[in-house]
Amino acid sequence: MSVTHEPRTGGPTLPQERRLVTEIPGPRSRELQQRRTAAVAAGVGSVLPVYVTAAGGGVVVDADGNSLIDLASGIAVTSVGNAAPEVVARVTEQVAAFTHTCFMVAPYEGYVEVCEQLIELTPGDHAKKAALFNSGAEAVENAVKVARVHTGRDAVVVVDHAYHGRTNLTMAMTAKNMPYKQGFGPFAGEVYRVPVSYPFRDGGLTGAEAAARAIDLVDKQVGATNVACIVVEPVLGEGGFIVPAPGYLPALAEYAAANGIVFVADEIQSGMCRTGAWFASEHEGVVPDLVTVAKGLAGGLPLAGVVGRAEMMDSVHPGGLGGTYGGNPVACAAALGAIATMRDLDLAARAREVETLLFGRLRELAAAFPAIGEVRGRGAMVAIEIVEPGTTVPDPAMAARLSAGCHQAGVLTLTCGTYGNVLRFLPPLVAPDHLLHEAMDVLAEVASI
Ligand SMILES: *Cc1c(COP(=O)(O)O)cnc(C)c1O
C-alpha cells in the first residue's frame, strides 16, 4: 500500500510531452484508488482516477510517471497553468509571512488589491465594489443576497441548462437533476427558470426571439416587479458550452435595466481570459450589474468574488457579507500572481489563438465524423456536441466512448451538457500548440475506431 513520495517539480519545468509508461490508470494509481475507495465518500467522483504528482503548462503527471495532455485545467481553473511561476512566488512569500487573520477580524492589503483589480478588469467604468469568497457557489449566493437587499424583492430568474453550484440555493438555480440535485431537496424557493437561447436545439430562433420568449415568461408567470435578479452564464458551462445567439444577453440585460432588476453575469467558468476576453460578457458589449468570478481567478487556489455596481454592493448592511476564509491572504496572493500572468502573457489573446487552432481541427474532424453535430464555444472554452448522425438526438454513449478513448491515450478530456453528450476542451491557456495538435490527433484517431 505504500506509494513513494518523491519530490517533483511541477509548473513550466515539466517536459511538455504526452508520455505513457503504463496503462491508464497505472498500478500506483490503482493502489491509491483502493485506499480512496475505502476512505473517501462514494458521492465524490473523479473523471479519471490517475493520481497526480505534478502538473504544469499543458500536462498532468501521475504517480506512475505518465504525462497526460491536460484539456481540463481542473475544470477551467488553472488557466495560467499549474504551479505558474508568478503564483508560486507570491504564494510562497505570503504563506511564510502569515496564512490567515480573517479579513473580518484584521484586514490585509492583498484582499483590497484583488478587489481593485477585479473592479478594473470587469466590464464598465462605473463605480464598483467587490467582495471575496471561497467558492463559485458562495459567490453566486452572495450576488443573490446583494440583489435581494438592493431591490427588496425575492424572485431569482435563471435559465434552462444553467449551472450555478451545489449549495442549497445554487442547486435550486442549477438546471440538471442528475447528479447535482437528485435526492437533495427540498430546494430554495423563489427560483424561476426561463428558456435560454440554444441555437443548435431551438430551431434557429434569433437571440432577440429567444429573449422575448424568456421575458414573456417572466412577465406572465413571475411579474417583473417581483424579480430581484436575472442570473445567467454568458457562455453556459456545465450545461454544454452553449453560446446564446447574438442579441439574447443584451436583450435580457436591457429588460433587467428597464425593470429595476439586477443583471448578474455568472462568469465563474467563462471569466478571467478563458473566452478570449477578460469576461465573456464583453463579446456582446454587455455590462452586467454584478459579475461572479471564481474558477480562473487564483491559479488553483480557492477564491471567488462578486464585483459590481457600488450602490448595489453597498446596499448590504455592515457585517451582512463575509465568511471565515473568504479572501484568504494566500488565495489573494495567488490571484494577484495569476492576474499578473494573464496581463504579462496576454492570455486573452492566447485564448483566441487556441480558439482558432481547436475550431480548425474540430471542424475538420466534424466533416469526417458525422456524430459531431456542432463545434462551438468561445476562446479556449470549446466543445463538440455528439448526436446520432444527421439528427439532433443526443448520443451520450458516443461522447463517453470518445472521452474514455482519449483518457486511455493520455489526453485528459471532460464531458458536460444536460444530455451528457458534449465533449469539452478547456486547456490551460499556456499549453503549447504542439500539445493541442497532438490531443486533436488522438481524438481523431479515437473517433475513427
Ligand atoms: C463551477 C461553477 C459554479 C460553482 O463553482 P464552485 O466553485 O464549484 O462552487 C458556479 N457557476 C458556474 C458558471 C460554474 O461553472
Short mmCIF file of C-alpha atoms and ligand atoms in Angstrom, two decimals:
data_model
loop_
_atom_site.label_atom_id
_atom_site.label_comp_id
_atom_site.label_asym_id
_atom_site.label_seq_id
_atom_site.Cartn_x
_atom_site.Cartn_y
_atom_site.Cartn_z
CA MET A 1 0.00 0.00 0.00
CA SER A 2 2.99 2.33 0.13
CA VAL A 3 3.40 4.95 -2.52
CA THR A 4 6.71 6.75 -2.69
CA HIS A 5 6.62 10.48 -2.25
CA GLU A 6 9.38 11.70 -4.50
CA PRO A 7 9.60 15.45 -4.59
CA ARG A 8 8.51 16.56 -8.03
CA THR A 9 8.80 19.90 -9.68
CA GLY A 10 5.68 20.95 -11.46
CA GLY A 11 4.97 24.12 -13.31
CA PRO A 12 6.59 25.05 -16.58
CA THR A 13 9.71 22.99 -15.85
CA LEU A 14 7.82 19.79 -16.70
CA PRO A 15 8.56 18.35 -20.14
CA GLN A 16 5.66 19.35 -22.38
CA GLU A 17 5.00 15.91 -23.76
CA ARG A 18 2.44 13.13 -23.79
CA ARG A 19 4.19 10.11 -22.32
CA LEU A 20 2.57 6.80 -21.45
CA VAL A 21 4.68 4.37 -19.45
CA THR A 22 1.82 2.21 -18.06
CA GLU A 23 -1.79 1.55 -18.86
CA ILE A 24 -4.17 4.30 -17.66
CA PRO A 25 -4.68 4.24 -14.71
CA GLY A 26 -1.39 2.53 -13.83
CA PRO A 27 -0.60 0.29 -10.86
CA ARG A 28 0.26 3.07 -8.39
CA SER A 29 -2.89 4.96 -9.26
CA ARG A 30 -4.93 1.80 -8.85
CA GLU A 31 -3.38 1.25 -5.43
CA LEU A 32 -4.30 4.78 -4.42
CA GLN A 33 -7.76 4.30 -5.83
CA GLN A 34 -8.25 1.35 -3.46
CA ARG A 35 -7.27 3.49 -0.48
CA ARG A 36 -9.52 6.23 -1.75
CA THR A 37 -12.49 3.91 -2.14
CA ALA A 38 -12.06 2.84 1.49
CA ALA A 39 -11.69 6.38 2.86
CA VAL A 40 -13.47 8.86 0.58
CA ALA A 41 -17.25 9.12 0.42
CA ALA A 42 -18.65 7.46 -2.68
CA GLY A 43 -20.60 10.58 -3.65
CA VAL A 44 -17.37 12.37 -4.56
CA GLY A 45 -16.45 11.28 -8.06
CA SER A 46 -13.37 11.61 -10.26
CA VAL A 47 -13.42 11.81 -14.05
CA LEU A 48 -10.16 9.88 -14.41
CA PRO A 49 -8.58 8.22 -11.36
CA VAL A 50 -4.95 8.88 -12.17
CA TYR A 51 -3.32 10.25 -9.04
CA VAL A 52 -1.46 13.45 -9.79
CA THR A 53 2.05 14.17 -8.55
CA ALA A 54 2.91 17.21 -10.66
CA ALA A 55 1.36 19.42 -13.32
CA GLY A 56 2.33 22.43 -15.37
CA GLY A 57 2.00 24.04 -18.77
CA GLY A 58 -0.26 21.69 -20.70
CA VAL A 59 0.45 18.43 -18.88
CA VAL A 60 -0.55 16.48 -15.77
CA VAL A 61 1.92 13.85 -14.47
CA ASP A 62 0.62 10.88 -12.49
CA ALA A 63 2.02 8.61 -9.80
CA ASP A 64 3.12 6.06 -12.40
CA GLY A 65 5.11 8.62 -14.38
CA ASN A 66 2.57 9.05 -17.18
CA SER A 67 2.36 12.55 -18.63
CA LEU A 68 -1.15 13.37 -19.86
CA ILE A 69 -2.17 16.27 -22.06
CA ASP A 70 -4.42 18.47 -19.93
CA LEU A 71 -7.62 19.58 -21.68
CA ALA A 72 -9.41 20.15 -18.37
CA SER A 73 -7.40 22.70 -16.34
CA GLY A 74 -9.11 21.32 -13.24
CA ILE A 75 -12.41 22.50 -14.79
CA ALA A 76 -11.25 25.83 -16.22
CA VAL A 77 -9.29 26.78 -13.11
CA THR A 78 -5.59 26.62 -13.96
CA SER A 79 -5.83 28.95 -16.94
CA VAL A 80 -2.35 30.33 -16.14
CA GLY A 81 -1.07 26.76 -15.85
CA ASN A 82 -0.42 24.69 -12.79
CA ALA A 83 2.23 25.98 -10.42
CA ALA A 84 2.61 29.11 -12.57
CA PRO A 85 5.83 30.90 -11.54
CA GLU A 86 4.17 34.18 -10.52
CA VAL A 87 1.59 32.28 -8.47
CA VAL A 88 4.21 30.10 -6.79
CA ALA A 89 6.43 33.08 -5.95
CA ARG A 90 3.66 35.18 -4.41
CA VAL A 91 2.04 32.28 -2.57
CA THR A 92 5.41 31.20 -1.16
CA GLU A 93 6.12 34.70 0.12
CA GLN A 94 2.63 35.06 1.60
CA VAL A 95 2.47 31.65 3.22
CA ALA A 96 5.75 32.40 5.01
CA ALA A 97 4.52 35.82 6.18
CA PHE A 98 1.05 34.91 7.51
CA THR A 99 -1.63 32.47 6.45
CA HIS A 100 -4.86 33.79 7.96
CA THR A 101 -6.15 36.55 10.14
CA CYS A 102 -9.71 36.61 8.74
CA PHE A 103 -10.39 39.77 6.76
CA MET A 104 -13.38 40.42 9.06
CA VAL A 105 -11.05 40.41 12.09
CA ALA A 106 -7.88 42.14 10.91
CA PRO A 107 -7.58 43.01 7.22
CA TYR A 108 -4.61 42.97 4.82
CA GLU A 109 -3.63 44.59 1.56
CA GLY A 110 -3.90 41.55 -0.75
CA TYR A 111 -7.70 41.37 -0.40
CA VAL A 112 -8.05 45.05 -1.22
CA GLU A 113 -5.76 44.73 -4.21
CA VAL A 114 -7.68 41.77 -5.65
CA CYS A 115 -10.88 43.83 -5.36
CA GLU A 116 -9.17 46.79 -7.07
CA GLN A 117 -8.02 44.54 -9.91
CA LEU A 118 -11.48 43.00 -10.35
CA ILE A 119 -13.04 46.46 -10.41
CA GLU A 120 -10.63 47.46 -13.17
CA LEU A 121 -10.99 44.26 -15.22
CA THR A 122 -14.77 43.70 -15.20
CA PRO A 123 -16.87 45.39 -17.91
CA GLY A 124 -17.97 49.01 -17.47
CA ASP A 125 -16.25 52.06 -15.99
CA HIS A 126 -18.99 52.94 -13.48
CA ALA A 127 -18.26 52.98 -9.73
CA LYS A 128 -17.82 49.40 -8.49
CA LYS A 129 -17.10 47.50 -5.30
CA ALA A 130 -16.18 43.85 -4.73
CA ALA A 131 -16.26 41.17 -2.03
CA LEU A 132 -14.36 37.89 -1.87
CA PHE A 133 -15.48 34.37 -1.01
CA ASN A 134 -14.21 30.78 -1.21
CA SER A 135 -16.11 29.08 -3.99
CA GLY A 136 -18.17 29.83 -7.03
CA ALA A 137 -21.40 28.71 -5.40
CA GLU A 138 -20.74 31.05 -2.50
CA ALA A 139 -20.18 33.94 -4.91
CA VAL A 140 -23.50 33.22 -6.62
CA GLU A 141 -25.28 33.05 -3.25
CA ASN A 142 -23.81 36.40 -2.28
CA ALA A 143 -24.74 38.01 -5.59
CA VAL A 144 -28.33 36.95 -4.88
CA LYS A 145 -28.11 38.34 -1.33
CA VAL A 146 -26.92 41.68 -2.68
CA ALA A 147 -29.63 41.76 -5.34
CA ARG A 148 -32.36 40.95 -2.82
CA VAL A 149 -31.28 43.63 -0.37
CA HIS A 150 -30.80 46.20 -3.12
CA THR A 151 -34.20 45.59 -4.72
CA GLY A 152 -36.24 44.50 -1.71
CA ARG A 153 -37.55 41.69 -3.95
CA ASP A 154 -37.36 37.89 -3.69
CA ALA A 155 -37.51 36.24 -7.10
CA VAL A 156 -34.43 34.89 -8.84
CA VAL A 157 -34.65 34.17 -12.57
CA VAL A 158 -32.31 31.61 -14.12
CA VAL A 159 -32.24 29.83 -17.48
CA ASP A 160 -32.51 26.30 -18.83
CA HIS A 161 -29.23 24.32 -18.76
CA ALA A 162 -27.82 26.68 -16.11
CA TYR A 163 -25.19 25.58 -13.62
CA HIS A 164 -24.58 27.72 -10.56
CA GLY A 165 -23.26 25.31 -7.92
CA ARG A 166 -24.10 22.71 -5.30
CA THR A 167 -25.23 24.63 -2.21
CA ASN A 168 -28.94 24.67 -1.43
CA LEU A 169 -29.74 27.93 -3.21
CA THR A 170 -27.42 27.24 -6.13
CA MET A 171 -28.80 23.69 -6.54
CA ALA A 172 -32.19 25.31 -6.96
CA MET A 173 -30.66 27.62 -9.57
CA THR A 174 -28.90 24.75 -11.38
CA ALA A 175 -30.98 23.04 -14.07
CA LYS A 176 -29.71 19.49 -14.26
CA ASN A 177 -31.08 16.93 -11.83
CA MET A 178 -28.51 14.10 -12.02
CA PRO A 179 -26.04 14.20 -10.41
CA TYR A 180 -26.40 17.64 -8.85
CA LYS A 181 -29.85 17.63 -7.26
CA GLN A 182 -31.20 14.09 -7.07
CA GLY A 183 -32.38 13.41 -3.51
CA PHE A 184 -31.03 16.67 -2.10
CA GLY A 185 -34.24 18.67 -1.87
CA PRO A 186 -36.25 20.47 -0.75
CA PHE A 187 -34.65 23.31 -2.64
CA ALA A 188 -34.72 27.05 -2.01
CA GLY A 189 -37.87 28.79 -3.17
CA GLU A 190 -38.46 31.80 -5.40
CA VAL A 191 -36.24 30.49 -8.20
CA TYR A 192 -37.82 30.63 -11.68
CA ARG A 193 -36.39 29.09 -14.84
CA VAL A 194 -36.89 30.53 -18.31
CA PRO A 195 -35.74 29.28 -21.73
CA VAL A 196 -32.21 30.07 -22.85
CA SER A 197 -31.04 30.60 -26.41
CA TYR A 198 -29.55 27.29 -27.61
CA PRO A 199 -29.03 27.73 -31.34
CA PHE A 200 -28.35 24.03 -32.03
CA ARG A 201 -31.60 23.00 -30.36
CA ASP A 202 -34.12 25.82 -30.59
CA GLY A 203 -34.87 25.73 -34.28
CA GLY A 204 -32.90 28.82 -35.24
CA LEU A 205 -34.54 31.39 -33.01
CA THR A 206 -32.65 34.66 -33.12
CA GLY A 207 -31.24 35.99 -29.89
CA ALA A 208 -33.99 38.61 -29.78
CA GLU A 209 -36.71 35.98 -30.31
CA ALA A 210 -35.26 33.69 -27.64
CA ALA A 211 -35.03 36.63 -25.23
CA ALA A 212 -38.63 37.67 -25.97
CA ARG A 213 -39.76 34.13 -25.13
CA ALA A 214 -37.88 34.25 -21.81
CA ILE A 215 -39.07 37.76 -20.96
CA ASP A 216 -42.69 36.90 -21.72
CA LEU A 217 -42.45 34.07 -19.21
CA VAL A 218 -41.01 36.37 -16.54
CA ASP A 219 -43.73 38.94 -17.17
CA LYS A 220 -46.61 36.45 -17.15
CA GLN A 221 -45.51 33.90 -14.56
CA VAL A 222 -43.34 35.86 -12.12
CA GLY A 223 -44.02 39.56 -12.62
CA ALA A 224 -41.10 41.89 -13.28
CA THR A 225 -41.67 43.86 -10.09
CA ASN A 226 -41.08 40.72 -8.02
CA VAL A 227 -37.73 39.91 -9.61
CA ALA A 228 -34.55 40.71 -7.68
CA CYS A 229 -32.12 39.39 -10.28
CA ILE A 230 -31.63 37.53 -13.52
CA VAL A 231 -28.58 35.28 -13.28
CA VAL A 232 -27.09 33.90 -16.48
CA GLU A 233 -23.80 32.44 -17.70
CA PRO A 234 -22.70 34.37 -20.83
CA VAL A 235 -21.39 31.07 -22.16
CA LEU A 236 -23.14 28.22 -20.37
CA GLY A 237 -20.59 25.86 -18.83
CA GLU A 238 -21.72 22.55 -17.34
CA GLY A 239 -24.93 22.84 -19.37
CA GLY A 240 -22.99 22.22 -22.58
CA PHE A 241 -20.82 25.20 -23.57
CA ILE A 242 -23.88 26.81 -25.10
CA VAL A 243 -23.25 30.19 -26.70
CA PRO A 244 -26.57 32.07 -26.79
CA ALA A 245 -27.45 33.58 -30.18
CA PRO A 246 -26.25 37.20 -30.59
CA GLY A 247 -28.69 39.60 -29.00
CA TYR A 248 -30.02 37.25 -26.33
CA LEU A 249 -27.85 38.51 -23.46
CA PRO A 250 -28.14 42.22 -24.38
CA ALA A 251 -31.95 41.88 -24.53
CA LEU A 252 -32.09 40.28 -21.08
CA ALA A 253 -29.75 42.96 -19.70
CA GLU A 254 -31.91 45.73 -21.21
CA TYR A 255 -35.07 44.18 -19.80
CA ALA A 256 -33.43 43.98 -16.38
CA ALA A 257 -32.33 47.61 -16.51
CA ALA A 258 -35.79 48.78 -17.61
CA ASN A 259 -37.46 46.95 -14.72
CA GLY A 260 -35.15 47.60 -11.79
CA ILE A 261 -33.84 44.02 -11.90
CA VAL A 262 -30.18 43.28 -11.11
CA PHE A 263 -28.49 41.60 -14.08
CA VAL A 264 -25.91 39.10 -12.80
CA ALA A 265 -23.40 37.53 -15.19
CA ASP A 266 -22.13 34.27 -13.71
CA GLU A 267 -18.64 34.38 -15.22
CA ILE A 268 -17.25 31.75 -12.88
CA GLN A 269 -16.29 29.48 -15.78
CA SER A 270 -16.24 31.95 -18.68
CA GLY A 271 -14.31 34.76 -16.99
CA MET A 272 -10.62 35.59 -16.49
CA CYS A 273 -9.47 35.37 -20.13
CA ARG A 274 -10.97 31.93 -20.77
CA THR A 275 -13.13 33.00 -23.73
CA GLY A 276 -10.63 35.36 -25.34
CA ALA A 277 -11.62 38.43 -23.32
CA TRP A 278 -11.30 39.20 -19.64
CA PHE A 279 -15.02 38.44 -19.36
CA ALA A 280 -17.34 36.74 -21.85
CA SER A 281 -19.94 39.49 -21.42
CA GLU A 282 -17.60 41.72 -23.44
CA HIS A 283 -18.18 39.73 -26.65
CA GLU A 284 -21.65 41.24 -26.80
CA GLY A 285 -20.90 44.57 -25.17
CA VAL A 286 -22.98 43.62 -22.14
CA VAL A 287 -22.19 45.48 -18.91
CA PRO A 288 -23.60 43.35 -16.08
CA ASP A 289 -24.68 44.94 -12.80
CA LEU A 290 -22.89 42.20 -10.88
CA VAL A 291 -20.29 39.67 -12.03
CA THR A 292 -19.38 36.46 -10.21
CA VAL A 293 -15.84 35.14 -10.65
CA ALA A 294 -14.04 32.12 -9.29
CA LYS A 295 -12.54 29.33 -11.37
CA GLY A 296 -9.76 31.05 -13.30
CA LEU A 297 -9.13 33.70 -10.69
CA ALA A 298 -6.38 32.34 -8.47
CA GLY A 299 -4.38 29.76 -10.41
CA GLY A 300 -5.93 26.86 -8.50
CA LEU A 301 -6.27 28.28 -5.00
CA PRO A 302 -9.85 28.61 -3.76
CA LEU A 303 -11.04 32.16 -4.25
CA ALA A 304 -14.23 33.72 -5.61
CA GLY A 305 -15.66 37.18 -5.87
CA VAL A 306 -18.69 39.30 -6.57
CA VAL A 307 -17.96 42.62 -8.24
CA GLY A 308 -20.41 45.19 -9.45
CA ARG A 309 -22.17 48.49 -9.11
CA ALA A 310 -21.05 50.26 -5.94
CA GLU A 311 -24.57 51.33 -4.97
CA MET A 312 -25.78 47.74 -5.19
CA MET A 313 -22.82 46.18 -3.39
CA ASP A 314 -23.04 48.86 -0.69
CA SER A 315 -26.75 48.33 -0.09
CA VAL A 316 -25.96 45.46 2.31
CA HIS A 317 -25.61 46.41 5.98
CA PRO A 318 -22.11 46.17 7.54
CA GLY A 319 -21.41 42.58 8.58
CA GLY A 320 -24.00 41.19 6.15
CA LEU A 321 -21.37 39.78 3.79
CA GLY A 322 -18.31 37.73 4.65
CA GLY A 323 -17.11 34.39 5.93
CA THR A 324 -14.19 32.99 7.91
CA TYR A 325 -11.95 32.19 4.97
CA GLY A 326 -13.32 34.46 2.24
CA GLY A 327 -10.43 36.27 0.57
CA ASN A 328 -7.80 34.25 2.41
CA PRO A 329 -4.41 36.01 2.10
CA VAL A 330 -2.68 33.06 0.39
CA ALA A 331 -5.51 32.77 -2.14
CA CYS A 332 -5.36 36.54 -2.74
CA ALA A 333 -1.59 36.33 -3.33
CA ALA A 334 -2.27 33.57 -5.85
CA ALA A 335 -4.91 35.69 -7.60
CA LEU A 336 -2.52 38.63 -7.88
CA GLY A 337 0.06 36.27 -9.39
CA ALA A 338 -2.49 34.81 -11.79
CA ILE A 339 -3.77 38.23 -12.88
CA ALA A 340 -0.20 39.47 -13.40
CA THR A 341 0.48 36.39 -15.54
CA MET A 342 -2.68 36.97 -17.59
CA ARG A 343 -1.59 40.56 -18.24
CA ASP A 344 2.08 39.76 -18.92
CA LEU A 345 1.37 36.89 -21.32
CA ASP A 346 -1.81 38.47 -22.77
CA LEU A 347 -3.70 35.26 -22.14
CA ALA A 348 -6.93 36.65 -23.59
CA ALA A 349 -5.14 36.88 -26.94
CA ARG A 350 -3.73 33.41 -26.38
CA ALA A 351 -7.26 32.09 -25.77
CA ARG A 352 -8.26 33.47 -29.17
CA GLU A 353 -5.33 31.61 -30.76
CA VAL A 354 -6.44 28.42 -29.03
CA GLU A 355 -9.95 29.01 -30.42
CA THR A 356 -8.59 29.26 -33.96
CA LEU A 357 -6.50 26.11 -33.54
CA LEU A 358 -9.20 23.99 -31.91
CA PHE A 359 -12.03 25.18 -34.17
CA GLY A 360 -9.90 24.44 -37.23
CA ARG A 361 -9.05 20.95 -36.10
CA LEU A 362 -12.55 20.12 -34.81
CA ARG A 363 -14.34 21.37 -37.94
CA GLU A 364 -12.03 19.17 -40.00
CA LEU A 365 -12.91 16.25 -37.75
CA ALA A 366 -16.64 17.06 -37.90
CA ALA A 367 -16.55 16.85 -41.69
CA ALA A 368 -15.30 13.25 -41.43
CA PHE A 369 -17.22 12.23 -38.32
CA PRO A 370 -20.95 12.97 -38.63
CA ALA A 371 -21.63 12.25 -34.94
CA ILE A 372 -20.27 15.74 -34.27
CA GLY A 373 -23.45 17.79 -34.54
CA GLU A 374 -21.85 21.10 -33.69
CA VAL A 375 -18.48 22.65 -32.87
CA ARG A 376 -18.99 25.63 -30.59
CA GLY A 377 -17.64 27.79 -27.81
CA ARG A 378 -15.51 30.86 -27.40
CA GLY A 379 -11.77 31.20 -26.90
CA ALA A 380 -10.31 28.24 -25.05
CA MET A 381 -13.79 27.11 -23.98
CA VAL A 382 -14.62 24.81 -26.89
CA ALA A 383 -16.89 21.81 -27.23
CA ILE A 384 -18.37 19.32 -29.67
CA GLU A 385 -21.95 18.12 -29.27
CA ILE A 386 -22.30 14.43 -30.12
CA VAL A 387 -25.53 13.28 -31.76
CA GLU A 388 -26.91 10.48 -33.87
CA PRO A 389 -25.64 11.46 -37.35
CA GLY A 390 -27.93 13.78 -39.27
CA THR A 391 -30.18 14.45 -36.26
CA THR A 392 -30.07 16.42 -33.02
CA VAL A 393 -30.71 13.27 -30.96
CA PRO A 394 -28.08 13.27 -28.18
CA ASP A 395 -25.62 10.37 -28.13
CA PRO A 396 -24.11 10.40 -24.62
CA ALA A 397 -22.73 6.86 -25.08
CA MET A 398 -20.65 8.01 -28.03
CA ALA A 399 -19.45 11.07 -26.10
CA ALA A 400 -18.43 8.80 -23.22
CA ARG A 401 -16.65 6.45 -25.64
CA LEU A 402 -14.68 9.31 -27.19
CA SER A 403 -13.75 10.71 -23.79
CA ALA A 404 -12.70 7.30 -22.45
CA GLY A 405 -10.65 6.66 -25.60
CA CYS A 406 -8.83 9.95 -25.10
CA HIS A 407 -8.14 9.06 -21.47
CA GLN A 408 -6.64 5.69 -22.45
CA ALA A 409 -4.40 7.51 -24.91
CA GLY A 410 -3.22 10.06 -22.35
CA VAL A 411 -5.47 13.03 -23.08
CA LEU A 412 -7.50 14.35 -20.16
CA THR A 413 -10.91 15.40 -21.52
CA LEU A 414 -14.23 16.21 -19.86
CA THR A 415 -17.83 15.80 -20.91
CA CYS A 416 -20.72 18.07 -19.99
CA GLY A 417 -24.20 19.01 -21.12
CA THR A 418 -27.72 18.40 -19.90
CA TYR A 419 -27.77 15.27 -22.07
CA GLY A 420 -24.19 14.28 -21.19
CA ASN A 421 -23.33 14.32 -24.89
CA VAL A 422 -20.90 17.24 -25.06
CA LEU A 423 -17.14 16.77 -25.09
CA ARG A 424 -15.45 19.92 -23.85
CA PHE A 425 -11.94 21.23 -24.19
CA LEU A 426 -10.53 23.58 -21.56
CA PRO A 427 -6.75 23.59 -21.93
CA PRO A 428 -4.58 25.78 -19.74
CA LEU A 429 -4.03 28.97 -21.74
CA VAL A 430 -0.28 28.37 -21.51
CA ALA A 431 -0.46 24.92 -23.16
CA PRO A 432 1.78 24.91 -26.25
CA ASP A 433 0.29 24.44 -29.73
CA HIS A 434 2.05 21.13 -30.32
CA LEU A 435 0.22 19.53 -27.38
CA LEU A 436 -3.15 20.84 -28.57
CA HIS A 437 -2.47 19.44 -32.05
CA GLU A 438 -1.41 16.12 -30.57
CA ALA A 439 -4.58 15.97 -28.46
CA MET A 440 -6.67 16.62 -31.59
CA ASP A 441 -4.73 13.86 -33.43
CA VAL A 442 -5.61 11.50 -30.57
CA LEU A 443 -9.27 12.49 -30.68
CA ALA A 444 -9.39 11.94 -34.44
CA GLU A 445 -7.83 8.52 -34.02
CA VAL A 446 -10.27 7.57 -31.25
CA ALA A 447 -13.19 8.77 -33.38
CA SER A 448 -12.07 6.67 -36.35
CA ILE A 449 -12.02 3.41 -34.37
C1 LIG B 1 -18.28 25.84 -11.35
C2 LIG B 1 -19.32 26.85 -11.44
C3 LIG B 1 -20.00 27.32 -10.31
C4 LIG B 1 -19.74 26.76 -8.93
O1 LIG B 1 -18.43 26.97 -8.53
P1 LIG B 1 -17.85 26.13 -7.28
O2 LIG B 1 -16.52 26.77 -7.01
O3 LIG B 1 -17.74 24.72 -7.73
O4 LIG B 1 -18.80 26.30 -6.16
C5 LIG B 1 -20.95 28.29 -10.48
N1 LIG B 1 -21.23 28.81 -11.70
C6 LIG B 1 -20.58 28.40 -12.80
C7 LIG B 1 -20.92 29.01 -14.11
C8 LIG B 1 -19.62 27.39 -12.73
O5 LIG B 1 -19.01 26.95 -13.83
#
